[in-house]
Short mmCIF file of C-alpha atoms and ligand atoms in Angstrom, two decimals:
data_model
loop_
_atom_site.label_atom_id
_atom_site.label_comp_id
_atom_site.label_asym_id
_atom_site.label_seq_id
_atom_site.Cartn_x
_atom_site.Cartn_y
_atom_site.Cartn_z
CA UNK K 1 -4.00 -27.65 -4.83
CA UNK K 2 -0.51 -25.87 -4.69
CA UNK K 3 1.17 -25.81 -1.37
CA UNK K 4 0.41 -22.63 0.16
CA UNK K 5 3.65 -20.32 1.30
CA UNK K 6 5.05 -21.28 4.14
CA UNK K 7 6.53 -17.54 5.18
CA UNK K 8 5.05 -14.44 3.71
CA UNK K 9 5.83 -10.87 3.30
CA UNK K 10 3.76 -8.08 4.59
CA UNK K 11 4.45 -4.09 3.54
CA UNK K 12 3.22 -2.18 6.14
CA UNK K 13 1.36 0.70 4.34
CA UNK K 14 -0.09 2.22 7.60
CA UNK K 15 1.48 5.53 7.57
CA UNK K 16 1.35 6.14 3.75
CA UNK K 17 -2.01 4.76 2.33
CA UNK K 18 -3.32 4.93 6.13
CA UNK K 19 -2.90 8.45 7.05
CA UNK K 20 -2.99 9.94 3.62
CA UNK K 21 -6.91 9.78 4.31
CA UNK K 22 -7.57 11.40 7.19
CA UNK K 23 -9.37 14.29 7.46
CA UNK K 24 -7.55 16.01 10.44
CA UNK K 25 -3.95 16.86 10.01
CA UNK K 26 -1.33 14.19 11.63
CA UNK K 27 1.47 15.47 12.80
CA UNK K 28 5.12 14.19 11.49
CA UNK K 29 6.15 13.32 15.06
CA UNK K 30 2.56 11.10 15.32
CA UNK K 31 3.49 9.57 12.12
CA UNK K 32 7.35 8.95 12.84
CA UNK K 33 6.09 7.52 16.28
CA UNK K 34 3.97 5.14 14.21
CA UNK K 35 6.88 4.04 12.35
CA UNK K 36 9.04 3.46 15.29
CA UNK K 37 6.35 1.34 16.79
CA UNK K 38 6.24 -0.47 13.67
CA UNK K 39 9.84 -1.26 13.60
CA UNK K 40 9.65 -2.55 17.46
CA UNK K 41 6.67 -5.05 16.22
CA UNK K 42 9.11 -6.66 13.51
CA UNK K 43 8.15 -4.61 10.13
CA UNK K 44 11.09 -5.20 7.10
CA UNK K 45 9.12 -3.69 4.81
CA UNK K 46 7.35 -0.18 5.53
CA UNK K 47 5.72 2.40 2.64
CA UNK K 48 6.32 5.55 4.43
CA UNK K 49 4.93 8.61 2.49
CA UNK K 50 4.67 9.74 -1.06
CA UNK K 51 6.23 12.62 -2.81
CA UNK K 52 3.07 13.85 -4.38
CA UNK K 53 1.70 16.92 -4.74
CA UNK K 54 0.52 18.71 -1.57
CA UNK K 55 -2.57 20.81 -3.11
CA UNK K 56 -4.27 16.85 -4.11
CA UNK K 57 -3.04 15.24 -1.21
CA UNK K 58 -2.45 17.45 1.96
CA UNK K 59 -1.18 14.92 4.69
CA UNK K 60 1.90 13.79 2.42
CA UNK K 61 3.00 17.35 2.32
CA UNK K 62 5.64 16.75 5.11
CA UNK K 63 7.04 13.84 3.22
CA UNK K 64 10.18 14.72 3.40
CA UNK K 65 10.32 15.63 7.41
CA UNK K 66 9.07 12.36 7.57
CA UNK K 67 11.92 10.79 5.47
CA UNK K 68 14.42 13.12 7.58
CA UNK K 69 13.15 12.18 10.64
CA UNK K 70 13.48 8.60 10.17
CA UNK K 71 15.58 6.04 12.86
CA UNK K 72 16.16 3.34 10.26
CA UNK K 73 16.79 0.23 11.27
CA UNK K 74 19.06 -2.26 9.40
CA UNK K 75 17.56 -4.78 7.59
CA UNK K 76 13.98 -2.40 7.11
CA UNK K 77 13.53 -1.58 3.49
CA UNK K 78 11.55 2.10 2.83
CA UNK K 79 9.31 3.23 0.16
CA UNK K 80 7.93 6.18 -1.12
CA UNK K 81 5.17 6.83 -3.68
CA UNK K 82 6.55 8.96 -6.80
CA UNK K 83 3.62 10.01 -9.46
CA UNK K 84 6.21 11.87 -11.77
CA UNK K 85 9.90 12.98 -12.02
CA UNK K 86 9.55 15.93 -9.51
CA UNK K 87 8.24 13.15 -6.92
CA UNK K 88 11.28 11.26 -7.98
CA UNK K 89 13.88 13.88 -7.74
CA UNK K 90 12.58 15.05 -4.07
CA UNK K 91 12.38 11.65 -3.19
CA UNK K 92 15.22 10.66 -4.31
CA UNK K 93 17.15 13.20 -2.06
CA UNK K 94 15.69 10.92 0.72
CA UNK K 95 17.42 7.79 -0.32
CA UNK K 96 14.46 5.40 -0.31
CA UNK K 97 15.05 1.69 -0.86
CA UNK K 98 12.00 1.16 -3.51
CA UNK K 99 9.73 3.88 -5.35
CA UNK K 100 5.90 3.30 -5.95
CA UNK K 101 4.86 4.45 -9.09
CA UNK K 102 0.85 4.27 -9.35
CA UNK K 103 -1.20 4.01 -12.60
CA UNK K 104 -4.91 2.53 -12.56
CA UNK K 105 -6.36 -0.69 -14.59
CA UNK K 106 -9.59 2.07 -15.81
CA UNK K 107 -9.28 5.52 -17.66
CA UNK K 108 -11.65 6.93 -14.97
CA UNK K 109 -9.92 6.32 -12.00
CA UNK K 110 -6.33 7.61 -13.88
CA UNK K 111 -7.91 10.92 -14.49
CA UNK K 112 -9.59 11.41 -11.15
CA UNK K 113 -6.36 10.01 -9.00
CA UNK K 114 -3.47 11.48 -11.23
CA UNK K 115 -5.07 13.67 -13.79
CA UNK K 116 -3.84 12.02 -16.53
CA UNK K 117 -5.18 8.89 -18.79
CA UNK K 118 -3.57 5.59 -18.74
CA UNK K 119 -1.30 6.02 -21.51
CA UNK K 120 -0.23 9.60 -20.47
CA UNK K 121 0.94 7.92 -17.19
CA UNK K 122 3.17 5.31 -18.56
CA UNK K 123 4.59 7.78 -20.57
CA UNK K 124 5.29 9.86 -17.05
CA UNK K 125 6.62 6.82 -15.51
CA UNK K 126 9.02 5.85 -17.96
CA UNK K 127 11.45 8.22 -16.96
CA UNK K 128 10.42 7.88 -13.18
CA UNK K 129 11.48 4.06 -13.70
CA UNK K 130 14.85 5.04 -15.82
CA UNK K 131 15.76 7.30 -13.44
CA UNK K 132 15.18 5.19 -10.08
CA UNK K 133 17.51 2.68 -11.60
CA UNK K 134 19.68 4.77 -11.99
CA UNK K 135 20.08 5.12 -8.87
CA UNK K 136 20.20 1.56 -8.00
CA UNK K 137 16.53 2.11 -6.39
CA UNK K 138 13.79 -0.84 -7.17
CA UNK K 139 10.69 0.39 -8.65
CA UNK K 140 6.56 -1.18 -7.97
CA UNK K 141 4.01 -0.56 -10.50
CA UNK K 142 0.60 -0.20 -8.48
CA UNK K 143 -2.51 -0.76 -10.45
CA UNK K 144 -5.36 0.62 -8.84
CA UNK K 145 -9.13 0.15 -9.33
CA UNK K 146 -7.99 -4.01 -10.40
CA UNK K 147 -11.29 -5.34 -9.14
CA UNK K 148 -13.45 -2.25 -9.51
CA UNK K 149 -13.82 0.90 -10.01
CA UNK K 150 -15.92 3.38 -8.36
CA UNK K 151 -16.20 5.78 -11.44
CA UNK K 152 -16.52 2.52 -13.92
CA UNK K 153 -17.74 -0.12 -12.36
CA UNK K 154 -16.65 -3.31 -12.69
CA UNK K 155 -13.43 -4.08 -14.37
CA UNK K 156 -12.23 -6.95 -16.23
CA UNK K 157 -9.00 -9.59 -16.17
CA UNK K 158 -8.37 -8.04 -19.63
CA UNK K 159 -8.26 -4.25 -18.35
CA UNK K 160 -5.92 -5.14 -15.58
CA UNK K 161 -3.17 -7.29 -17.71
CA UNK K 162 -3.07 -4.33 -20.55
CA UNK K 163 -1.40 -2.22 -17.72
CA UNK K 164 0.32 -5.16 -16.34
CA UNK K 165 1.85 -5.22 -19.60
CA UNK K 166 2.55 -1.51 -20.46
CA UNK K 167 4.47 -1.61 -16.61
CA UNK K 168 6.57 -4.61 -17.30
CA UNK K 169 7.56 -2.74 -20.95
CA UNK K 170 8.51 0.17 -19.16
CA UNK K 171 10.61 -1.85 -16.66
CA UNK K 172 8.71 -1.47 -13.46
CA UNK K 173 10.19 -3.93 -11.16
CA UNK K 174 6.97 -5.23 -9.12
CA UNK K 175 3.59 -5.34 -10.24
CA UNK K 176 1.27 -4.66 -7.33
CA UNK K 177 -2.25 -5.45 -8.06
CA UNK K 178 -5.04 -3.32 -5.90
CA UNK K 179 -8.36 -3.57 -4.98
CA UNK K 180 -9.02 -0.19 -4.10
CA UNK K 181 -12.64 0.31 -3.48
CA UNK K 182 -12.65 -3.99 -1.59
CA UNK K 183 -15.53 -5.14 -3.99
CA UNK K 184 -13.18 -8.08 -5.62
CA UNK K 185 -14.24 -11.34 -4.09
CA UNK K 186 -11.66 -14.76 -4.30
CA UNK K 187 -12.18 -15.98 -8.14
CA UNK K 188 -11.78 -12.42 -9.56
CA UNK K 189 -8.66 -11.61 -7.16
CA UNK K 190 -7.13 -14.64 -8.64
CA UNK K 191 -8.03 -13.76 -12.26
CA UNK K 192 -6.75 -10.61 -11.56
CA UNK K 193 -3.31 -11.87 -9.84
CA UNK K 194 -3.28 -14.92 -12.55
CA UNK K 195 -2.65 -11.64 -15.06
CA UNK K 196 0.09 -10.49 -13.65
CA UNK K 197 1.81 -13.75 -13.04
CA UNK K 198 2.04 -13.98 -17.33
CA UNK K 199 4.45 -11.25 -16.89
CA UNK K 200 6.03 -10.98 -13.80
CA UNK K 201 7.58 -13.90 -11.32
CA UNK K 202 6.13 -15.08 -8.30
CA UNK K 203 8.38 -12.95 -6.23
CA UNK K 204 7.39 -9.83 -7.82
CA UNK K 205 3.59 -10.08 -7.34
CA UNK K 206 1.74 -8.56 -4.53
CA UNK K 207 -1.57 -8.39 -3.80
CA UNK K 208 -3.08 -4.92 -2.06
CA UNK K 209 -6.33 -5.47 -0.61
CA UNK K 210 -8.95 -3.07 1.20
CA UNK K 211 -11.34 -4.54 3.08
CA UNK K 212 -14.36 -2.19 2.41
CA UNK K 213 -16.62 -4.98 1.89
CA UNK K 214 -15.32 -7.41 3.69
CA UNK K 215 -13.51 -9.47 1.44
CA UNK K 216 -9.66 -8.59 2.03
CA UNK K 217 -8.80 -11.73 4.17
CA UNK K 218 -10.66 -14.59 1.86
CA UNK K 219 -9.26 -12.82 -1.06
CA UNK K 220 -5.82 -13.14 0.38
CA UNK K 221 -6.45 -16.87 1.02
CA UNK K 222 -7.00 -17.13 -2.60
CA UNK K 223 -3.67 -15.41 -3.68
CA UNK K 224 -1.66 -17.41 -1.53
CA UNK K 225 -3.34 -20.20 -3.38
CA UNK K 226 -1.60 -19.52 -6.20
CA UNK K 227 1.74 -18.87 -4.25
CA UNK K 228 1.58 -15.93 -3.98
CA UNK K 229 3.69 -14.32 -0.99
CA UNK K 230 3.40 -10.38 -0.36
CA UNK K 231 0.65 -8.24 0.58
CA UNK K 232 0.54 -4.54 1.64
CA UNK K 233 -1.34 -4.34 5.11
CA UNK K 234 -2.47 -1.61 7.09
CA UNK K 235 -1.79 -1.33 11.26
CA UNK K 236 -5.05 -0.86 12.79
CA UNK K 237 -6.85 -0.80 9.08
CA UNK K 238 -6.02 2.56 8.68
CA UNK K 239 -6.74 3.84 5.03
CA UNK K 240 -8.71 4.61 1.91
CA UNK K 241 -7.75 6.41 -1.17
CA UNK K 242 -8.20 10.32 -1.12
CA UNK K 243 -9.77 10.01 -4.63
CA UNK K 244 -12.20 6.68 -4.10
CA UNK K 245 -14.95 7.83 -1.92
CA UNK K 246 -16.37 5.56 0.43
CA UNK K 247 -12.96 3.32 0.09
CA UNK K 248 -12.69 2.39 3.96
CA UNK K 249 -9.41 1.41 5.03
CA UNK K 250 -6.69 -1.34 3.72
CA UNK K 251 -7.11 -5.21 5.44
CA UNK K 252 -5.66 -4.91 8.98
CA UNK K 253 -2.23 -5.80 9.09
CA UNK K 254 -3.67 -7.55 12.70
CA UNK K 255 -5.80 -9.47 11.00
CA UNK K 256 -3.81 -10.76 8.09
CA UNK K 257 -1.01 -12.09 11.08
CA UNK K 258 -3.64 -13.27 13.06
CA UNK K 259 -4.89 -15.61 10.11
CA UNK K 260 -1.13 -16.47 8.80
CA UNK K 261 -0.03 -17.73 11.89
CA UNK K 262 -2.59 -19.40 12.72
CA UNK K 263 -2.34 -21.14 9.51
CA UNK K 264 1.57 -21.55 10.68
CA UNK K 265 2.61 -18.84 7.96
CA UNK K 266 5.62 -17.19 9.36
CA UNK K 267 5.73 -13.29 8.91
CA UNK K 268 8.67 -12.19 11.12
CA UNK K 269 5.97 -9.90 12.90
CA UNK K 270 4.85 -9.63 16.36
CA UNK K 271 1.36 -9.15 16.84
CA UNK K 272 1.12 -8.01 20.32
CA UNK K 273 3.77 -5.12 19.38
CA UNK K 274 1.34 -4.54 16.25
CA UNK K 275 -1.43 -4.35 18.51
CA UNK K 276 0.34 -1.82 20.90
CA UNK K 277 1.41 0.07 17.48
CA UNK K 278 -2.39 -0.09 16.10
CA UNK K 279 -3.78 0.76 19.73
CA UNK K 280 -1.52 4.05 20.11
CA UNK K 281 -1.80 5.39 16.51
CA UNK K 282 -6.02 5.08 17.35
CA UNK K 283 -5.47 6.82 20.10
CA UNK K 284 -3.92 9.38 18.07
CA UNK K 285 -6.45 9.64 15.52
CA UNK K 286 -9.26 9.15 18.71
CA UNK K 287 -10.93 6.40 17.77
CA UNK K 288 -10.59 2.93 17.60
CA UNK K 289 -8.67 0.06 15.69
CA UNK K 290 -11.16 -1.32 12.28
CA UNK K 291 -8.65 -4.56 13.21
CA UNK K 292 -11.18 -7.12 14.51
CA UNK K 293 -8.09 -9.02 16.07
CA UNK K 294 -7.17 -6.09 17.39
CA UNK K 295 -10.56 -5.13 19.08
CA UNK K 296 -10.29 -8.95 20.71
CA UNK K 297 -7.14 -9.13 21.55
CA UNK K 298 -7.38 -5.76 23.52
CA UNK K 299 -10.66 -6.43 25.27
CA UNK K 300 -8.44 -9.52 26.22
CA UNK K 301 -6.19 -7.61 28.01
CA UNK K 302 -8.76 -5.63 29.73
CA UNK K 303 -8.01 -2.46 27.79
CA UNK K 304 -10.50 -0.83 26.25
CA UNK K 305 -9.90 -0.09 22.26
CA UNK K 306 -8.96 3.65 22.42
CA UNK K 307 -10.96 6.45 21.72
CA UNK K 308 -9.69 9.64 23.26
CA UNK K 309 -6.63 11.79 21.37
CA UNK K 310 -3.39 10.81 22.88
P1 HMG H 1 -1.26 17.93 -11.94
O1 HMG H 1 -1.99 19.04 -11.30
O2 HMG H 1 -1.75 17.39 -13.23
O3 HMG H 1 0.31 18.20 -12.02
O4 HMG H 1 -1.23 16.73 -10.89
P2 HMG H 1 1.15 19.29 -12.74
O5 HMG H 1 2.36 18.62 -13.26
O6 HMG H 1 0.30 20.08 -13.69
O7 HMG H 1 1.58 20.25 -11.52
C1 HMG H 1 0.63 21.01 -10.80
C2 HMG H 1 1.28 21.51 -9.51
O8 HMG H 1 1.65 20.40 -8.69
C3 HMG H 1 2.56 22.30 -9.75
O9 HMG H 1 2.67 23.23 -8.68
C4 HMG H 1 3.63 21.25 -9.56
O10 HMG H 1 4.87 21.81 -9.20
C5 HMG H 1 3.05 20.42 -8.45
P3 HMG H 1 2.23 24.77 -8.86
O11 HMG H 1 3.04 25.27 -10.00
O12 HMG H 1 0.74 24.73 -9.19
O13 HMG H 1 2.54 25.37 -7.53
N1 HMG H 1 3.55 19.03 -8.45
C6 HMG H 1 4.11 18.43 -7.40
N2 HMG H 1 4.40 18.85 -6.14
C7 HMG H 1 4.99 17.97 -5.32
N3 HMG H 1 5.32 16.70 -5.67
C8 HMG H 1 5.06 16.25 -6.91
C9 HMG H 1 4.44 17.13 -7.83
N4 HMG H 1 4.05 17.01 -9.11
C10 HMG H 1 3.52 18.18 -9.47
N5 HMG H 1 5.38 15.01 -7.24
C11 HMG H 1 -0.13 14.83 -9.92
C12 HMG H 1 -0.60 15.51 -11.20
C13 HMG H 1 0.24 13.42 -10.27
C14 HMG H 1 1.07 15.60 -9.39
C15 HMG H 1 -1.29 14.89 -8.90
O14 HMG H 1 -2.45 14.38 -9.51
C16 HMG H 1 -1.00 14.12 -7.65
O15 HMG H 1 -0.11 14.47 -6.89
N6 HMG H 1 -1.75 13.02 -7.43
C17 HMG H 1 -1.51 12.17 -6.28
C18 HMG H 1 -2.75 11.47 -5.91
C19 HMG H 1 -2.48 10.52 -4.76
O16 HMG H 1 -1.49 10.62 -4.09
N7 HMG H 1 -3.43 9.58 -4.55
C20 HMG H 1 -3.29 8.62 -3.51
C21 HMG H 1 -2.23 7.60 -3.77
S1 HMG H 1 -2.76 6.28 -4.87
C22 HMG H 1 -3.55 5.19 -3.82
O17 HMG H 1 -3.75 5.45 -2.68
C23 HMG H 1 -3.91 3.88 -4.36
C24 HMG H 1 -2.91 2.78 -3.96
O18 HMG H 1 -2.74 2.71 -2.56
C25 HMG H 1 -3.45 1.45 -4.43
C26 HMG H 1 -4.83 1.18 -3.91
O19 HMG H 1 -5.13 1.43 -2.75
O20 HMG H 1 -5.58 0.67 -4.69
C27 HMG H 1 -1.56 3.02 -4.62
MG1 MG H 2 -4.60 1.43 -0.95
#
């Protein structure tokens, strides 16, 4: 077996694939006070919001207060999702280190999350990725639905690399491969991952997990088996995808530090400052953290997970 990684890299997705599901509006201050409690528990690498539009996905509307309103730290890289070139553009104007563009690996899920087929959306992105560069700014290709699909079903190794492929053609930078609805289990993560890794170096593979079913953390395991060393995480397992119904939220970013360092993984993060960032942005959304480690480590302190709106 391959050594595993000896430090990883997580991209906090909490405030963009986090609070773009919830049902009751959060505010821009809530979600910049997120961020800031992110940056005090070590985060490098934090998606923010997404330049999409605001009649699909309401809670993104303020993406650009939220951009505005940023303290950045040195040394913290920001991203943004951008569907098209008018998500660019306003983007853009916000000076973001990396863009997400976002396709899917099944026809279904395309249509239902950005109204357009597979084909239609590498066409969109082509310019999106021209343009970022441009600019200087790094682009990630996100493939949704890369495990399954909850329009299609299951989906296979085969469905995933033929948008692997049309991203890398159109220049995409990253290839981020995501489980969106959490039905992948280890082998068909790492068929998935194995996929991308014909195209794209080690360094520019991620994995994006939810953990709907329970999966997130052994599927992990099995990507840094193959050296794999980024994953998108979630404070406090905020999450689920607007257009995947019954998608619960992304693997705790808790969790995931909880397990790397106590496989002596380094991360850079602090996980009693995530804890205290997960804890308050429950108490926000009054209820408390999905993070198991989270739960335990706060009944360990005698506090009890929060529940009432702060
Ligand atoms: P459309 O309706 O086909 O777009 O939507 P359109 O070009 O026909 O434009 C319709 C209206 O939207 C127009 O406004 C445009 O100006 C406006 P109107 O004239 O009606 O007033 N519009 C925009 N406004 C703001 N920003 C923009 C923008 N583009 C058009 N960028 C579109 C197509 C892609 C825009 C739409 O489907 C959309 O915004 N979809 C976003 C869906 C989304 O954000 N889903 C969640 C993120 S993906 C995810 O969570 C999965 C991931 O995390 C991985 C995983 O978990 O697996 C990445
Ligand atoms: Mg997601």
């Amino acid at each position: 077996m391959k050594a595993l990684p000896s430090q990883v890299t997580l991209v906090e997705v909490g405030p963009r694939d986090g609070l773009q599901n919830e049902a009751q509006p959060v505010s821009t201050e809530h979600k910049l006070g997120l961020i800031e409690r992110l940056h005090e528990a070590g985060c490098r690498e934090i998606e923010v919001t997404s330049f999409v539009s605001p009649k699909w996905v309401p809670q993104m509307a303020d993406a650009a207060d939220v951009m505005q309103g940023l303290q950045r730290r040195s040394g913290v890289r920001y991203s943004v999702l951008t569907p098209n070139l008018k998500g660019l553009e306003a983007a853009l104007r916000q000076q973001p280190h990396e863009v997400v563009v976002f396709g899917a690996a099944t026809e279904a899920f395309s249509q239902r999350n950005i109204n357009c087929s597979i084909a239609e959306s590498i066409e969109r992105f082509a310019p999106v990725v021209a343009a970022a560069h441009e600019a200087g700014v790094k682009v990630r290709g996100a493939i949704s639905c890369a495990l399954g699909c909850p329009y299609q079903g299951e989906v296979s190794a085969d469905e995933v690399e033929r948008v692997v492929r049309l991203m890398k053609d159109i220049g995409v930078d990253h290839c981020g491969v995501a489980d969106t609805i959490g039905t992948g289990t280890p082998r068909a993560a790492q068929a998935a991952l194995e996929r991308a890794l014909k195209h794209y170096p080690l360094a520019e593979v991620s994995g994006h997990f939810h953990d709907t079913y329970g999966q997130a953390l052994a599927n992990i395991l099995a990507c840094l088996e193959l050296g794999i060393a980024t994953f998108d995480t979630s404070i406090a397992g905020l999450g689920g995808c607007p257009y995947a119904k019954g998608a619960t939220g992304n693997v705790a970013t808790e969790d995931v530090v909880f397990m790397l360092h106590g496989m002596g993984i380094a991360t850079g993060l602090n996980l009693d400052r995530l804890v205290d960032a997960g804890a308050w942005i429950s108490g926000v959304l009054g209820r408390p953290p999905v993070s198991r480690v989270a739960r335990a480590l706060l009944a360990k302190r005698g506090v009890a997970a929060p529940v009432a709106a702060a």
